[in-house]
Every structure is written in C-alpha cells, then in structure tokens.
mmCIF file with all atom_site columns, C-alpha atoms in Angstrom:
data_model
loop_
_atom_site.group_PDB
_atom_site.id
_atom_site.type_symbol
_atom_site.label_atom_id
_atom_site.label_alt_id
_atom_site.label_comp_id
_atom_site.label_asym_id
_atom_site.label_entity_id
_atom_site.label_seq_id
_atom_site.pdbx_PDB_ins_code
_atom_site.Cartn_x
_atom_site.Cartn_y
_atom_site.Cartn_z
_atom_site.occupancy
_atom_site.B_iso_or_equiv
_atom_site.pdbx_formal_charge
_atom_site.auth_seq_id
_atom_site.auth_comp_id
_atom_site.auth_asym_id
_atom_site.auth_atom_id
_atom_site.pdbx_PDB_model_num
ATOM 1   C CA . UNK A 1 1   ? -10.324 13.312  5.988   1.00 76.00 ? 1   UNK A CA 1
ATOM 2   C CA . UNK A 1 2   ? -7.280  11.594  7.330   1.00 84.00 ? 2   UNK A CA 1
ATOM 3   C CA . UNK A 1 3   ? -3.786  12.048  5.973   1.00 91.00 ? 3   UNK A CA 1
ATOM 4   C CA . UNK A 1 4   ? -0.158  11.373  6.773   1.00 94.00 ? 4   UNK A CA 1
ATOM 5   C CA . UNK A 1 5   ? 2.897   13.454  5.953   1.00 95.00 ? 5   UNK A CA 1
ATOM 6   C CA . UNK A 1 6   ? 6.325   11.922  5.653   1.00 96.00 ? 6   UNK A CA 1
ATOM 7   C CA . UNK A 1 7   ? 9.122   14.397  6.193   1.00 92.00 ? 7   UNK A CA 1
ATOM 8   C CA . UNK A 1 8   ? 12.097  13.735  3.960   1.00 91.00 ? 8   UNK A CA 1
ATOM 9   C CA . UNK A 1 9   ? 11.676  11.908  0.685   1.00 94.00 ? 9   UNK A CA 1
ATOM 10  C CA . UNK A 1 10  ? 15.245  10.596  0.942   1.00 96.00 ? 10  UNK A CA 1
ATOM 11  C CA . UNK A 1 11  ? 17.195  9.608   4.045   1.00 97.00 ? 11  UNK A CA 1
ATOM 12  C CA . UNK A 1 12  ? 20.756  8.285   4.089   1.00 97.00 ? 12  UNK A CA 1
ATOM 13  C CA . UNK A 1 13  ? 22.387  6.689   7.109   1.00 97.00 ? 13  UNK A CA 1
ATOM 14  C CA . UNK A 1 14  ? 25.599  4.795   7.652   1.00 97.00 ? 14  UNK A CA 1
ATOM 15  C CA . UNK A 1 15  ? 25.501  1.082   8.309   1.00 97.00 ? 15  UNK A CA 1
ATOM 16  C CA . UNK A 1 16  ? 25.165  0.588   12.061  1.00 97.00 ? 16  UNK A CA 1
ATOM 17  C CA . UNK A 1 17  ? 23.719  4.053   12.673  1.00 98.00 ? 17  UNK A CA 1
ATOM 18  C CA . UNK A 1 18  ? 20.279  4.936   13.974  1.00 98.00 ? 18  UNK A CA 1
ATOM 19  C CA . UNK A 1 19  ? 17.452  4.995   11.462  1.00 98.00 ? 19  UNK A CA 1
ATOM 20  C CA . UNK A 1 20  ? 14.733  7.618   12.006  1.00 98.00 ? 20  UNK A CA 1
ATOM 21  C CA . UNK A 1 21  ? 11.933  8.035   9.474   1.00 98.00 ? 21  UNK A CA 1
ATOM 22  C CA . UNK A 1 22  ? 9.352   10.679  10.275  1.00 97.00 ? 22  UNK A CA 1
ATOM 23  C CA . UNK A 1 23  ? 5.586   10.500  9.911   1.00 97.00 ? 23  UNK A CA 1
ATOM 24  C CA . UNK A 1 24  ? 2.984   12.967  11.131  1.00 96.00 ? 24  UNK A CA 1
ATOM 25  C CA . UNK A 1 25  ? -0.729  12.303  10.875  1.00 93.00 ? 25  UNK A CA 1
ATOM 26  C CA . UNK A 1 26  ? -3.838  14.392  10.648  1.00 90.00 ? 26  UNK A CA 1
ATOM 27  C CA . UNK A 1 27  ? -7.034  12.886  11.951  1.00 81.00 ? 27  UNK A CA 1
ATOM 28  C CA . UNK A 1 28  ? -10.163 14.057  13.726  1.00 75.00 ? 28  UNK A CA 1
ATOM 29  C CA . UNK A 1 29  ? -10.645 10.629  15.306  1.00 76.00 ? 29  UNK A CA 1
ATOM 30  C CA . UNK A 1 30  ? -8.156  8.247   16.914  1.00 76.00 ? 30  UNK A CA 1
ATOM 31  C CA . UNK A 1 31  ? -6.110  6.980   13.997  1.00 83.00 ? 31  UNK A CA 1
ATOM 32  C CA . UNK A 1 32  ? -4.909  3.532   13.123  1.00 88.00 ? 32  UNK A CA 1
ATOM 33  C CA . UNK A 1 33  ? -1.393  3.874   11.776  1.00 91.00 ? 33  UNK A CA 1
ATOM 34  C CA . UNK A 1 34  ? 0.878   1.603   9.788   1.00 92.00 ? 34  UNK A CA 1
ATOM 35  C CA . UNK A 1 35  ? 4.373   1.439   8.389   1.00 96.00 ? 35  UNK A CA 1
ATOM 36  C CA . UNK A 1 36  ? 5.011   -0.536  5.207   1.00 95.00 ? 36  UNK A CA 1
ATOM 37  C CA . UNK A 1 37  ? 8.269   -1.285  3.400   1.00 96.00 ? 37  UNK A CA 1
ATOM 38  C CA . UNK A 1 38  ? 8.660   -1.698  -0.354  1.00 94.00 ? 38  UNK A CA 1
ATOM 39  C CA . UNK A 1 39  ? 11.734  -3.278  -1.930  1.00 91.00 ? 39  UNK A CA 1
ATOM 40  C CA . UNK A 1 40  ? 12.480  -2.580  -5.607  1.00 85.00 ? 40  UNK A CA 1
ATOM 41  C CA . UNK A 1 41  ? 9.964   -4.116  -8.007  1.00 79.00 ? 41  UNK A CA 1
ATOM 42  C CA . UNK A 1 42  ? 8.015   -5.682  -5.173  1.00 83.00 ? 42  UNK A CA 1
ATOM 43  C CA . UNK A 1 43  ? 4.761   -5.069  -3.356  1.00 86.00 ? 43  UNK A CA 1
ATOM 44  C CA . UNK A 1 44  ? 4.468   -3.602  0.107   1.00 91.00 ? 44  UNK A CA 1
ATOM 45  C CA . UNK A 1 45  ? 5.124   -5.531  3.289   1.00 92.00 ? 45  UNK A CA 1
ATOM 46  C CA . UNK A 1 46  ? 3.710   -4.579  6.682   1.00 91.00 ? 46  UNK A CA 1
ATOM 47  C CA . UNK A 1 47  ? 6.384   -3.599  9.207   1.00 95.00 ? 47  UNK A CA 1
ATOM 48  C CA . UNK A 1 48  ? 4.123   -2.705  12.114  1.00 93.00 ? 48  UNK A CA 1
ATOM 49  C CA . UNK A 1 49  ? 0.787   -1.186  13.055  1.00 89.00 ? 49  UNK A CA 1
ATOM 50  C CA . UNK A 1 50  ? -0.633  0.950   15.840  1.00 89.00 ? 50  UNK A CA 1
ATOM 51  C CA . UNK A 1 51  ? -4.136  0.098   17.021  1.00 81.00 ? 51  UNK A CA 1
ATOM 52  C CA . UNK A 1 52  ? -4.190  1.936   20.381  1.00 77.00 ? 52  UNK A CA 1
ATOM 53  C CA . UNK A 1 53  ? -3.176  -1.084  22.470  1.00 75.00 ? 53  UNK A CA 1
ATOM 54  C CA . UNK A 1 54  ? 0.292   0.328   23.232  1.00 83.00 ? 54  UNK A CA 1
ATOM 55  C CA . UNK A 1 55  ? 2.049   3.525   22.195  1.00 88.00 ? 55  UNK A CA 1
ATOM 56  C CA . UNK A 1 56  ? 5.352   1.791   21.458  1.00 93.00 ? 56  UNK A CA 1
ATOM 57  C CA . UNK A 1 57  ? 4.912   -0.748  18.700  1.00 93.00 ? 57  UNK A CA 1
ATOM 58  C CA . UNK A 1 58  ? 7.533   -3.306  17.764  1.00 95.00 ? 58  UNK A CA 1
ATOM 59  C CA . UNK A 1 59  ? 7.629   -4.677  14.250  1.00 94.00 ? 59  UNK A CA 1
ATOM 60  C CA . UNK A 1 60  ? 9.640   -6.972  12.082  1.00 93.00 ? 60  UNK A CA 1
ATOM 61  C CA . UNK A 1 61  ? 13.339  -6.649  11.218  1.00 93.00 ? 61  UNK A CA 1
ATOM 62  C CA . UNK A 1 62  ? 14.109  -4.723  14.425  1.00 96.00 ? 62  UNK A CA 1
ATOM 63  C CA . UNK A 1 63  ? 11.942  -1.696  13.613  1.00 97.00 ? 63  UNK A CA 1
ATOM 64  C CA . UNK A 1 64  ? 9.700   0.040   16.102  1.00 97.00 ? 64  UNK A CA 1
ATOM 65  C CA . UNK A 1 65  ? 7.495   3.125   16.153  1.00 97.00 ? 65  UNK A CA 1
ATOM 66  C CA . UNK A 1 66  ? 6.113   5.292   18.903  1.00 94.00 ? 66  UNK A CA 1
ATOM 67  C CA . UNK A 1 67  ? 2.686   6.914   18.758  1.00 93.00 ? 67  UNK A CA 1
ATOM 68  C CA . UNK A 1 68  ? 2.774   10.420  20.252  1.00 93.00 ? 68  UNK A CA 1
ATOM 69  C CA . UNK A 1 69  ? -0.635  12.033  20.338  1.00 90.00 ? 69  UNK A CA 1
ATOM 70  C CA . UNK A 1 70  ? 0.707   15.389  21.579  1.00 91.00 ? 70  UNK A CA 1
ATOM 71  C CA . UNK A 1 71  ? 2.982   15.611  18.542  1.00 92.00 ? 71  UNK A CA 1
ATOM 72  C CA . UNK A 1 72  ? 0.603   13.799  16.121  1.00 93.00 ? 72  UNK A CA 1
ATOM 73  C CA . UNK A 1 73  ? 3.573   11.679  15.151  1.00 95.00 ? 73  UNK A CA 1
ATOM 74  C CA . UNK A 1 74  ? 4.347   8.034   14.474  1.00 96.00 ? 74  UNK A CA 1
ATOM 75  C CA . UNK A 1 75  ? 8.058   7.992   13.670  1.00 97.00 ? 75  UNK A CA 1
ATOM 76  C CA . UNK A 1 76  ? 9.805   4.756   12.672  1.00 98.00 ? 76  UNK A CA 1
ATOM 77  C CA . UNK A 1 77  ? 13.155  3.879   14.223  1.00 98.00 ? 77  UNK A CA 1
ATOM 78  C CA . UNK A 1 78  ? 15.775  1.155   14.185  1.00 98.00 ? 78  UNK A CA 1
ATOM 79  C CA . UNK A 1 79  ? 18.816  1.322   16.479  1.00 97.00 ? 79  UNK A CA 1
ATOM 80  C CA . UNK A 1 80  ? 21.336  -0.035  13.984  1.00 97.00 ? 80  UNK A CA 1
ATOM 81  C CA . UNK A 1 81  ? 20.921  0.125   10.210  1.00 97.00 ? 81  UNK A CA 1
ATOM 82  C CA . UNK A 1 82  ? 21.737  -2.864  8.050   1.00 96.00 ? 82  UNK A CA 1
ATOM 83  C CA . UNK A 1 83  ? 22.446  -2.854  4.321   1.00 96.00 ? 83  UNK A CA 1
ATOM 84  C CA . UNK A 1 84  ? 19.298  -4.924  3.770   1.00 95.00 ? 84  UNK A CA 1
ATOM 85  C CA . UNK A 1 85  ? 17.164  -2.081  5.175   1.00 96.00 ? 85  UNK A CA 1
ATOM 86  C CA . UNK A 1 86  ? 17.634  -0.070  1.973   1.00 96.00 ? 86  UNK A CA 1
ATOM 87  C CA . UNK A 1 87  ? 14.113  0.316   0.585   1.00 96.00 ? 87  UNK A CA 1
ATOM 88  C CA . UNK A 1 88  ? 11.172  2.702   0.390   1.00 96.00 ? 88  UNK A CA 1
ATOM 89  C CA . UNK A 1 89  ? 9.101   3.144   3.528   1.00 98.00 ? 89  UNK A CA 1
ATOM 90  C CA . UNK A 1 90  ? 5.499   4.272   3.631   1.00 97.00 ? 90  UNK A CA 1
ATOM 91  C CA . UNK A 1 91  ? 3.452   5.508   6.546   1.00 96.00 ? 91  UNK A CA 1
ATOM 92  C CA . UNK A 1 92  ? -0.302  4.944   6.254   1.00 93.00 ? 92  UNK A CA 1
ATOM 93  C CA . UNK A 1 93  ? -3.516  5.658   8.165   1.00 91.00 ? 93  UNK A CA 1
ATOM 94  C CA . UNK A 1 94  ? -6.918  3.977   8.159   1.00 86.00 ? 94  UNK A CA 1
ATOM 95  C CA . UNK A 1 95  ? -10.205 5.383   9.377   1.00 76.00 ? 95  UNK A CA 1
ATOM 96  C CA . UNK A 1 96  ? -11.172 2.628   11.759  1.00 71.00 ? 96  UNK A CA 1
ATOM 97  C CA . UNK A 1 97  ? -10.136 -0.616  13.342  1.00 63.00 ? 97  UNK A CA 1
ATOM 98  C CA . UNK A 1 98  ? -10.062 -3.535  10.951  1.00 61.00 ? 98  UNK A CA 1
ATOM 99  C CA . UNK A 1 99  ? -10.362 -1.299  7.900   1.00 64.00 ? 99  UNK A CA 1
ATOM 100 C CA . UNK A 1 100 ? -7.611  -1.818  5.381   1.00 68.00 ? 100 UNK A CA 1
ATOM 101 C CA . UNK A 1 101 ? -8.600  1.061   3.114   1.00 81.00 ? 101 UNK A CA 1
ATOM 102 C CA . UNK A 1 102 ? -5.381  2.907   3.709   1.00 88.00 ? 102 UNK A CA 1
ATOM 103 C CA . UNK A 1 103 ? -4.234  6.427   2.933   1.00 91.00 ? 103 UNK A CA 1
ATOM 104 C CA . UNK A 1 104 ? -0.497  6.373   2.309   1.00 94.00 ? 104 UNK A CA 1
ATOM 105 C CA . UNK A 1 105 ? 2.155   9.031   2.616   1.00 95.00 ? 105 UNK A CA 1
ATOM 106 C CA . UNK A 1 106 ? 4.472   9.833   -0.272  1.00 95.00 ? 106 UNK A CA 1
ATOM 107 C CA . UNK A 1 107 ? 7.211   7.577   1.027   1.00 96.00 ? 107 UNK A CA 1
ATOM 108 C CA . UNK A 1 108 ? 10.809  7.897   2.223   1.00 97.00 ? 108 UNK A CA 1
ATOM 109 C CA . UNK A 1 109 ? 13.608  6.218   0.341   1.00 97.00 ? 109 UNK A CA 1
ATOM 110 C CA . UNK A 1 110 ? 16.219  4.913   2.786   1.00 97.00 ? 110 UNK A CA 1
ATOM 111 C CA . UNK A 1 111 ? 19.791  4.521   1.569   1.00 97.00 ? 111 UNK A CA 1
ATOM 112 C CA . UNK A 1 112 ? 22.393  2.744   3.689   1.00 97.00 ? 112 UNK A CA 1
ATOM 113 C CA . UNK A 1 113 ? 25.986  3.914   3.325   1.00 97.00 ? 113 UNK A CA 1
ATOM 114 C CA . UNK A 1 114 ? 28.540  1.119   3.789   1.00 95.00 ? 114 UNK A CA 1
ATOM 115 C CA . UNK B 2 1   ? 0.405   -19.660 1.383   1.00 55.00 ? 1   UNK B CA 1
ATOM 116 C CA . UNK B 2 2   ? 1.661   -18.762 -2.061  1.00 76.00 ? 2   UNK B CA 1
ATOM 117 C CA . UNK B 2 3   ? 1.047   -15.052 -1.656  1.00 91.00 ? 3   UNK B CA 1
ATOM 118 C CA . UNK B 2 4   ? -0.869  -12.625 -3.840  1.00 95.00 ? 4   UNK B CA 1
ATOM 119 C CA . UNK B 2 5   ? -0.138  -13.149 -7.511  1.00 96.00 ? 5   UNK B CA 1
ATOM 120 C CA . UNK B 2 6   ? -0.534  -10.489 -10.198 1.00 97.00 ? 6   UNK B CA 1
ATOM 121 C CA . UNK B 2 7   ? -0.290  -10.889 -13.937 1.00 97.00 ? 7   UNK B CA 1
ATOM 122 C CA . UNK B 2 8   ? 1.201   -9.626  -16.086 1.00 97.00 ? 8   UNK B CA 1
ATOM 123 C CA . UNK B 2 9   ? 4.148   -8.025  -14.294 1.00 95.00 ? 9   UNK B CA 1
ATOM 124 C CA . UNK B 2 10  ? 4.600   -5.488  -17.049 1.00 96.00 ? 10  UNK B CA 1
ATOM 125 C CA . UNK B 2 11  ? 2.286   -4.205  -19.755 1.00 97.00 ? 11  UNK B CA 1
ATOM 126 C CA . UNK B 2 12  ? 3.121   -1.734  -22.486 1.00 98.00 ? 12  UNK B CA 1
ATOM 127 C CA . UNK B 2 13  ? 0.208   -0.506  -24.539 1.00 98.00 ? 13  UNK B CA 1
ATOM 128 C CA . UNK B 2 14  ? -0.610  2.263   -26.949 1.00 97.00 ? 14  UNK B CA 1
ATOM 129 C CA . UNK B 2 15  ? -2.929  5.055   -25.989 1.00 97.00 ? 15  UNK B CA 1
ATOM 130 C CA . UNK B 2 16  ? -6.518  4.167   -26.698 1.00 97.00 ? 16  UNK B CA 1
ATOM 131 C CA . UNK B 2 17  ? -6.117  0.424   -26.253 1.00 98.00 ? 17  UNK B CA 1
ATOM 132 C CA . UNK B 2 18  ? -7.859  -1.615  -23.564 1.00 98.00 ? 18  UNK B CA 1
ATOM 133 C CA . UNK B 2 19  ? -5.891  -3.562  -20.960 1.00 98.00 ? 19  UNK B CA 1
ATOM 134 C CA . UNK B 2 20  ? -6.861  -6.116  -18.331 1.00 98.00 ? 20  UNK B CA 1
ATOM 135 C CA . UNK B 2 21  ? -4.909  -7.152  -15.262 1.00 97.00 ? 21  UNK B CA 1
ATOM 136 C CA . UNK B 2 22  ? -5.487  -10.181 -13.077 1.00 98.00 ? 22  UNK B CA 1
ATOM 137 C CA . UNK B 2 23  ? -5.022  -10.669 -9.356  1.00 98.00 ? 23  UNK B CA 1
ATOM 138 C CA . UNK B 2 24  ? -5.117  -13.987 -7.508  1.00 97.00 ? 24  UNK B CA 1
ATOM 139 C CA . UNK B 2 25  ? -5.372  -13.363 -3.757  1.00 96.00 ? 25  UNK B CA 1
ATOM 140 C CA . UNK B 2 26  ? -4.331  -15.646 -0.932  1.00 93.00 ? 26  UNK B CA 1
ATOM 141 C CA . UNK B 2 27  ? -6.893  -18.418 -1.126  1.00 90.00 ? 27  UNK B CA 1
ATOM 142 C CA . UNK B 2 28  ? -8.587  -17.993 2.246   1.00 88.00 ? 28  UNK B CA 1
ATOM 143 C CA . UNK B 2 29  ? -8.754  -14.198 2.054   1.00 90.00 ? 29  UNK B CA 1
ATOM 144 C CA . UNK B 2 30  ? -12.210 -12.767 1.438   1.00 90.00 ? 30  UNK B CA 1
ATOM 145 C CA . UNK B 2 31  ? -11.210 -9.141  0.920   1.00 92.00 ? 31  UNK B CA 1
ATOM 146 C CA . UNK B 2 32  ? -9.401  -7.912  -2.167  1.00 95.00 ? 32  UNK B CA 1
ATOM 147 C CA . UNK B 2 33  ? -8.125  -4.399  -2.815  1.00 95.00 ? 33  UNK B CA 1
ATOM 148 C CA . UNK B 2 34  ? -6.790  -2.531  -5.831  1.00 96.00 ? 34  UNK B CA 1
ATOM 149 C CA . UNK B 2 35  ? -4.367  0.358   -5.395  1.00 96.00 ? 35  UNK B CA 1
ATOM 150 C CA . UNK B 2 36  ? -2.530  2.511   -7.925  1.00 96.00 ? 36  UNK B CA 1
ATOM 151 C CA . UNK B 2 37  ? 0.979   3.835   -7.363  1.00 94.00 ? 37  UNK B CA 1
ATOM 152 C CA . UNK B 2 38  ? 2.531   6.492   -9.564  1.00 93.00 ? 38  UNK B CA 1
ATOM 153 C CA . UNK B 2 39  ? 6.203   7.372   -9.555  1.00 89.00 ? 39  UNK B CA 1
ATOM 154 C CA . UNK B 2 40  ? 7.299   9.088   -6.371  1.00 86.00 ? 40  UNK B CA 1
ATOM 155 C CA . UNK B 2 41  ? 3.946   8.649   -4.672  1.00 90.00 ? 41  UNK B CA 1
ATOM 156 C CA . UNK B 2 42  ? 2.412   6.277   -2.201  1.00 92.00 ? 42  UNK B CA 1
ATOM 157 C CA . UNK B 2 43  ? -0.290  3.836   -3.272  1.00 93.00 ? 43  UNK B CA 1
ATOM 158 C CA . UNK B 2 44  ? -3.777  5.281   -3.730  1.00 94.00 ? 44  UNK B CA 1
ATOM 159 C CA . UNK B 2 45  ? -6.885  3.259   -2.982  1.00 93.00 ? 45  UNK B CA 1
ATOM 160 C CA . UNK B 2 46  ? -9.030  2.419   -6.022  1.00 95.00 ? 46  UNK B CA 1
ATOM 161 C CA . UNK B 2 47  ? -11.595 -0.154  -4.952  1.00 95.00 ? 47  UNK B CA 1
ATOM 162 C CA . UNK B 2 48  ? -12.204 -3.182  -2.776  1.00 92.00 ? 48  UNK B CA 1
ATOM 163 C CA . UNK B 2 49  ? -14.292 -6.337  -2.692  1.00 94.00 ? 49  UNK B CA 1
ATOM 164 C CA . UNK B 2 50  ? -15.578 -8.509  0.070   1.00 92.00 ? 50  UNK B CA 1
ATOM 165 C CA . UNK B 2 51  ? -16.154 -11.871 -1.541  1.00 92.00 ? 51  UNK B CA 1
ATOM 166 C CA . UNK B 2 52  ? -17.741 -11.020 -4.918  1.00 93.00 ? 52  UNK B CA 1
ATOM 167 C CA . UNK B 2 53  ? -19.330 -7.743  -3.806  1.00 93.00 ? 53  UNK B CA 1
ATOM 168 C CA . UNK B 2 54  ? -17.615 -4.504  -4.754  1.00 93.00 ? 54  UNK B CA 1
ATOM 169 C CA . UNK B 2 55  ? -18.120 -2.454  -1.595  1.00 90.00 ? 55  UNK B CA 1
ATOM 170 C CA . UNK B 2 56  ? -16.344 0.787   -2.349  1.00 89.00 ? 56  UNK B CA 1
ATOM 171 C CA . UNK B 2 57  ? -14.902 2.674   -5.289  1.00 91.00 ? 57  UNK B CA 1
ATOM 172 C CA . UNK B 2 58  ? -12.644 5.696   -5.144  1.00 90.00 ? 58  UNK B CA 1
ATOM 173 C CA . UNK B 2 59  ? -13.435 8.821   -7.097  1.00 88.00 ? 59  UNK B CA 1
ATOM 174 C CA . UNK B 2 60  ? -10.093 8.127   -8.791  1.00 82.00 ? 60  UNK B CA 1
ATOM 175 C CA . UNK B 2 61  ? -11.782 5.234   -10.577 1.00 85.00 ? 61  UNK B CA 1
ATOM 176 C CA . UNK B 2 62  ? -13.186 6.858   -13.698 1.00 87.00 ? 62  UNK B CA 1
ATOM 177 C CA . UNK B 2 63  ? -15.787 5.290   -15.958 1.00 92.00 ? 63  UNK B CA 1
ATOM 178 C CA . UNK B 2 64  ? -12.976 3.814   -18.035 1.00 95.00 ? 64  UNK B CA 1
ATOM 179 C CA . UNK B 2 65  ? -11.988 1.574   -15.126 1.00 96.00 ? 65  UNK B CA 1
ATOM 180 C CA . UNK B 2 66  ? -13.917 -1.505  -14.122 1.00 95.00 ? 66  UNK B CA 1
ATOM 181 C CA . UNK B 2 67  ? -13.085 -4.208  -11.618 1.00 96.00 ? 67  UNK B CA 1
ATOM 182 C CA . UNK B 2 68  ? -14.708 -7.557  -11.083 1.00 96.00 ? 68  UNK B CA 1
ATOM 183 C CA . UNK B 2 69  ? -14.411 -10.482 -8.743  1.00 96.00 ? 69  UNK B CA 1
ATOM 184 C CA . UNK B 2 70  ? -16.974 -12.851 -10.209 1.00 91.00 ? 70  UNK B CA 1
ATOM 185 C CA . UNK B 2 71  ? -16.633 -15.861 -7.933  1.00 87.00 ? 71  UNK B CA 1
ATOM 186 C CA . UNK B 2 72  ? -15.104 -14.211 -4.925  1.00 85.00 ? 72  UNK B CA 1
ATOM 187 C CA . UNK B 2 73  ? -11.667 -15.527 -5.794  1.00 91.00 ? 73  UNK B CA 1
ATOM 188 C CA . UNK B 2 74  ? -9.515  -13.855 -8.465  1.00 96.00 ? 74  UNK B CA 1
ATOM 189 C CA . UNK B 2 75  ? -10.176 -10.307 -9.633  1.00 97.00 ? 75  UNK B CA 1
ATOM 190 C CA . UNK B 2 76  ? -9.649  -8.417  -12.860 1.00 98.00 ? 76  UNK B CA 1
ATOM 191 C CA . UNK B 2 77  ? -9.095  -4.716  -13.399 1.00 97.00 ? 77  UNK B CA 1
ATOM 192 C CA . UNK B 2 78  ? -9.835  -3.424  -16.879 1.00 97.00 ? 78  UNK B CA 1
ATOM 193 C CA . UNK B 2 79  ? -8.910  -0.024  -18.239 1.00 97.00 ? 79  UNK B CA 1
ATOM 194 C CA . UNK B 2 80  ? -10.623 1.019   -21.443 1.00 97.00 ? 80  UNK B CA 1
ATOM 195 C CA . UNK B 2 81  ? -9.269  3.593   -23.891 1.00 97.00 ? 81  UNK B CA 1
ATOM 196 C CA . UNK B 2 82  ? -6.020  3.965   -21.965 1.00 97.00 ? 82  UNK B CA 1
ATOM 197 C CA . UNK B 2 83  ? -4.446  7.387   -21.537 1.00 96.00 ? 83  UNK B CA 1
ATOM 198 C CA . UNK B 2 84  ? -0.854  8.299   -20.771 1.00 96.00 ? 84  UNK B CA 1
ATOM 199 C CA . UNK B 2 85  ? -1.935  9.368   -17.304 1.00 94.00 ? 85  UNK B CA 1
ATOM 200 C CA . UNK B 2 86  ? -2.910  5.772   -16.596 1.00 96.00 ? 86  UNK B CA 1
ATOM 201 C CA . UNK B 2 87  ? 0.769   4.787   -16.562 1.00 97.00 ? 87  UNK B CA 1
ATOM 202 C CA . UNK B 2 88  ? 1.414   3.504   -13.052 1.00 96.00 ? 88  UNK B CA 1
ATOM 203 C CA . UNK B 2 89  ? 1.965   0.432   -10.922 1.00 95.00 ? 89  UNK B CA 1
ATOM 204 C CA . UNK B 2 90  ? -1.311  -1.303  -10.141 1.00 97.00 ? 90  UNK B CA 1
ATOM 205 C CA . UNK B 2 91  ? -1.162  -3.150  -6.842  1.00 96.00 ? 91  UNK B CA 1
ATOM 206 C CA . UNK B 2 92  ? -3.524  -5.799  -5.595  1.00 96.00 ? 92  UNK B CA 1
ATOM 207 C CA . UNK B 2 93  ? -3.807  -6.769  -1.945  1.00 94.00 ? 93  UNK B CA 1
ATOM 208 C CA . UNK B 2 94  ? -5.893  -9.231  0.012   1.00 93.00 ? 94  UNK B CA 1
ATOM 209 C CA . UNK B 2 95  ? -6.847  -9.735  3.627   1.00 89.00 ? 95  UNK B CA 1
ATOM 210 C CA . UNK B 2 96  ? -9.111  -11.716 5.883   1.00 84.00 ? 96  UNK B CA 1
ATOM 211 C CA . UNK B 2 97  ? -11.971 -9.647  7.221   1.00 76.00 ? 97  UNK B CA 1
ATOM 212 C CA . UNK B 2 98  ? -12.123 -9.750  10.982  1.00 65.00 ? 98  UNK B CA 1
ATOM 213 C CA . UNK B 2 99  ? -12.226 -7.662  14.129  1.00 54.00 ? 99  UNK B CA 1
ATOM 214 C CA . UNK B 2 100 ? -8.487  -7.777  14.740  1.00 57.00 ? 100 UNK B CA 1
ATOM 215 C CA . UNK B 2 101 ? -7.658  -5.896  11.569  1.00 57.00 ? 101 UNK B CA 1
ATOM 216 C CA . UNK B 2 102 ? -6.017  -8.451  9.344   1.00 70.00 ? 102 UNK B CA 1
ATOM 217 C CA . UNK B 2 103 ? -3.022  -6.911  7.585   1.00 79.00 ? 103 UNK B CA 1
ATOM 218 C CA . UNK B 2 104 ? -2.983  -6.391  3.850   1.00 87.00 ? 104 UNK B CA 1
ATOM 219 C CA . UNK B 2 105 ? -0.845  -8.774  1.818   1.00 90.00 ? 105 UNK B CA 1
ATOM 220 C CA . UNK B 2 106 ? 0.297   -7.080  -1.379  1.00 92.00 ? 106 UNK B CA 1
ATOM 221 C CA . UNK B 2 107 ? 1.227   -8.599  -4.696  1.00 95.00 ? 107 UNK B CA 1
ATOM 222 C CA . UNK B 2 108 ? 4.250   -7.435  -6.673  1.00 93.00 ? 108 UNK B CA 1
ATOM 223 C CA . UNK B 2 109 ? 2.090   -5.288  -8.916  1.00 94.00 ? 109 UNK B CA 1
ATOM 224 C CA . UNK B 2 110 ? 1.515   -4.816  -12.621 1.00 96.00 ? 110 UNK B CA 1
ATOM 225 C CA . UNK B 2 111 ? 3.453   -1.941  -14.152 1.00 96.00 ? 111 UNK B CA 1
ATOM 226 C CA . UNK B 2 112 ? 1.506   -0.291  -16.957 1.00 97.00 ? 112 UNK B CA 1
ATOM 227 C CA . UNK B 2 113 ? 3.181   1.952   -19.494 1.00 97.00 ? 113 UNK B CA 1
ATOM 228 C CA . UNK B 2 114 ? 0.956   3.788   -21.964 1.00 98.00 ? 114 UNK B CA 1
ATOM 229 C CA . UNK B 2 115 ? 2.808   5.155   -24.979 1.00 96.00 ? 115 UNK B CA 1
#
C-alpha cells in the first residue's frame, strides 16, 4: 500500500520568508505525487503534481516541489511567503498514472506571521 | 465552468436519522469521487463513479452508506441510521478520465454533524 507522511502539522513563517512543507512517501512502485491546498471552509485545489516527467515541478501561486527518490521525499517550497498562502496543505499519492484515487497525508497548517 | 457544487453545505442531524447529500460535478466530467474528511485528517477515499457505474468502494463505506449516480451526471450519498462517528466533511470531486491524469476538482463539501 502507498502512503505519505507530512512532517509538522503546523508550520509558521514570516511574510517574505521561505516556505518549506515536508512530505515523505512510501511506495513499492514509482509514485504519482500531488500537493493540494485547502482554504477555510473550501474544497481542495491542486497546486502541482509529479508524474515522472521532471523531478522539479512548478505549480500555481509560486510553489514548487522536488521529487527525490533517494530520500523518498516530495517537499513543497515557495521562496517568499505571502499572507494569502495561509491555508492547509495536503500531500497525496496515487497508485498509477491517470488514477485520481488519492491517499492523502494528514495535512500541514501554514500560518504566515506579518 | 461553474465548478463542483455540493448541497447542503451544512447538515445537523440526530443520531439514527438518515441523511442524503448531493453533488453536481463539472458538466463534461465523467468521473465523480466521494471523500470523507474528519477533523485534523486528510480526505479519505470512499467511492468513485465513471459515468453511472460505481467502479470502486472503500472498506470505509459501511452498509449504511450508499452512493448513486443514476444518469451519469449528479450523484447522491446517503447515510442511513447515522452515528456520531459519521460526523465529518464529505467532499465530492470530479475529473475527466484520460491518459494525462486529469486533476480532481473538489467541491466545497458538506459538513455533517450528528448529535
């Protein structure tokens, strides 16, 4: 079975600082990995996805993630945090290409300090 | 594209009552998913449809849960004899089946509270 682990249920960064949200995966086959963002009282929105085409994936709102097989990681980063980035972020994995049956991590709540 | 619509947004019910939620996907999407999200957790897959066919159900979906998508458009999720443990956000998502891995588009969810 595939799974993802998000390290840190809460992360706080100052406005303008680097955002780093950690995700490690467990999979016996090449994984397909995703990051989603959830704003309060809303559904999830796809930030970016890794489908083996390139290890560095760029997403919306200035976010990017790097797939590192040696570290089984897919950490999400943004060079400069903005107040509007405050939300909950979920890492997710799917068993095969084109399959949207996702297994989500427990989420990381990002707080931006003015 | 009006997005995925879910109704109602909130539902409060007493234990033992039946509830039904509705999801209207993006019109051209042929796949529809139901997920459940409890407080402090990520969404958990419940079931999905391709057109009107229910292709997979999670073991989380007990006999009290039933989902339908009768004409391949909107879907309903019914919970019979609700229990307090059913309290959660129920999320619907839709996508277009295809080799490039169409992303899921989520609705804003229905929050169920069982008292």
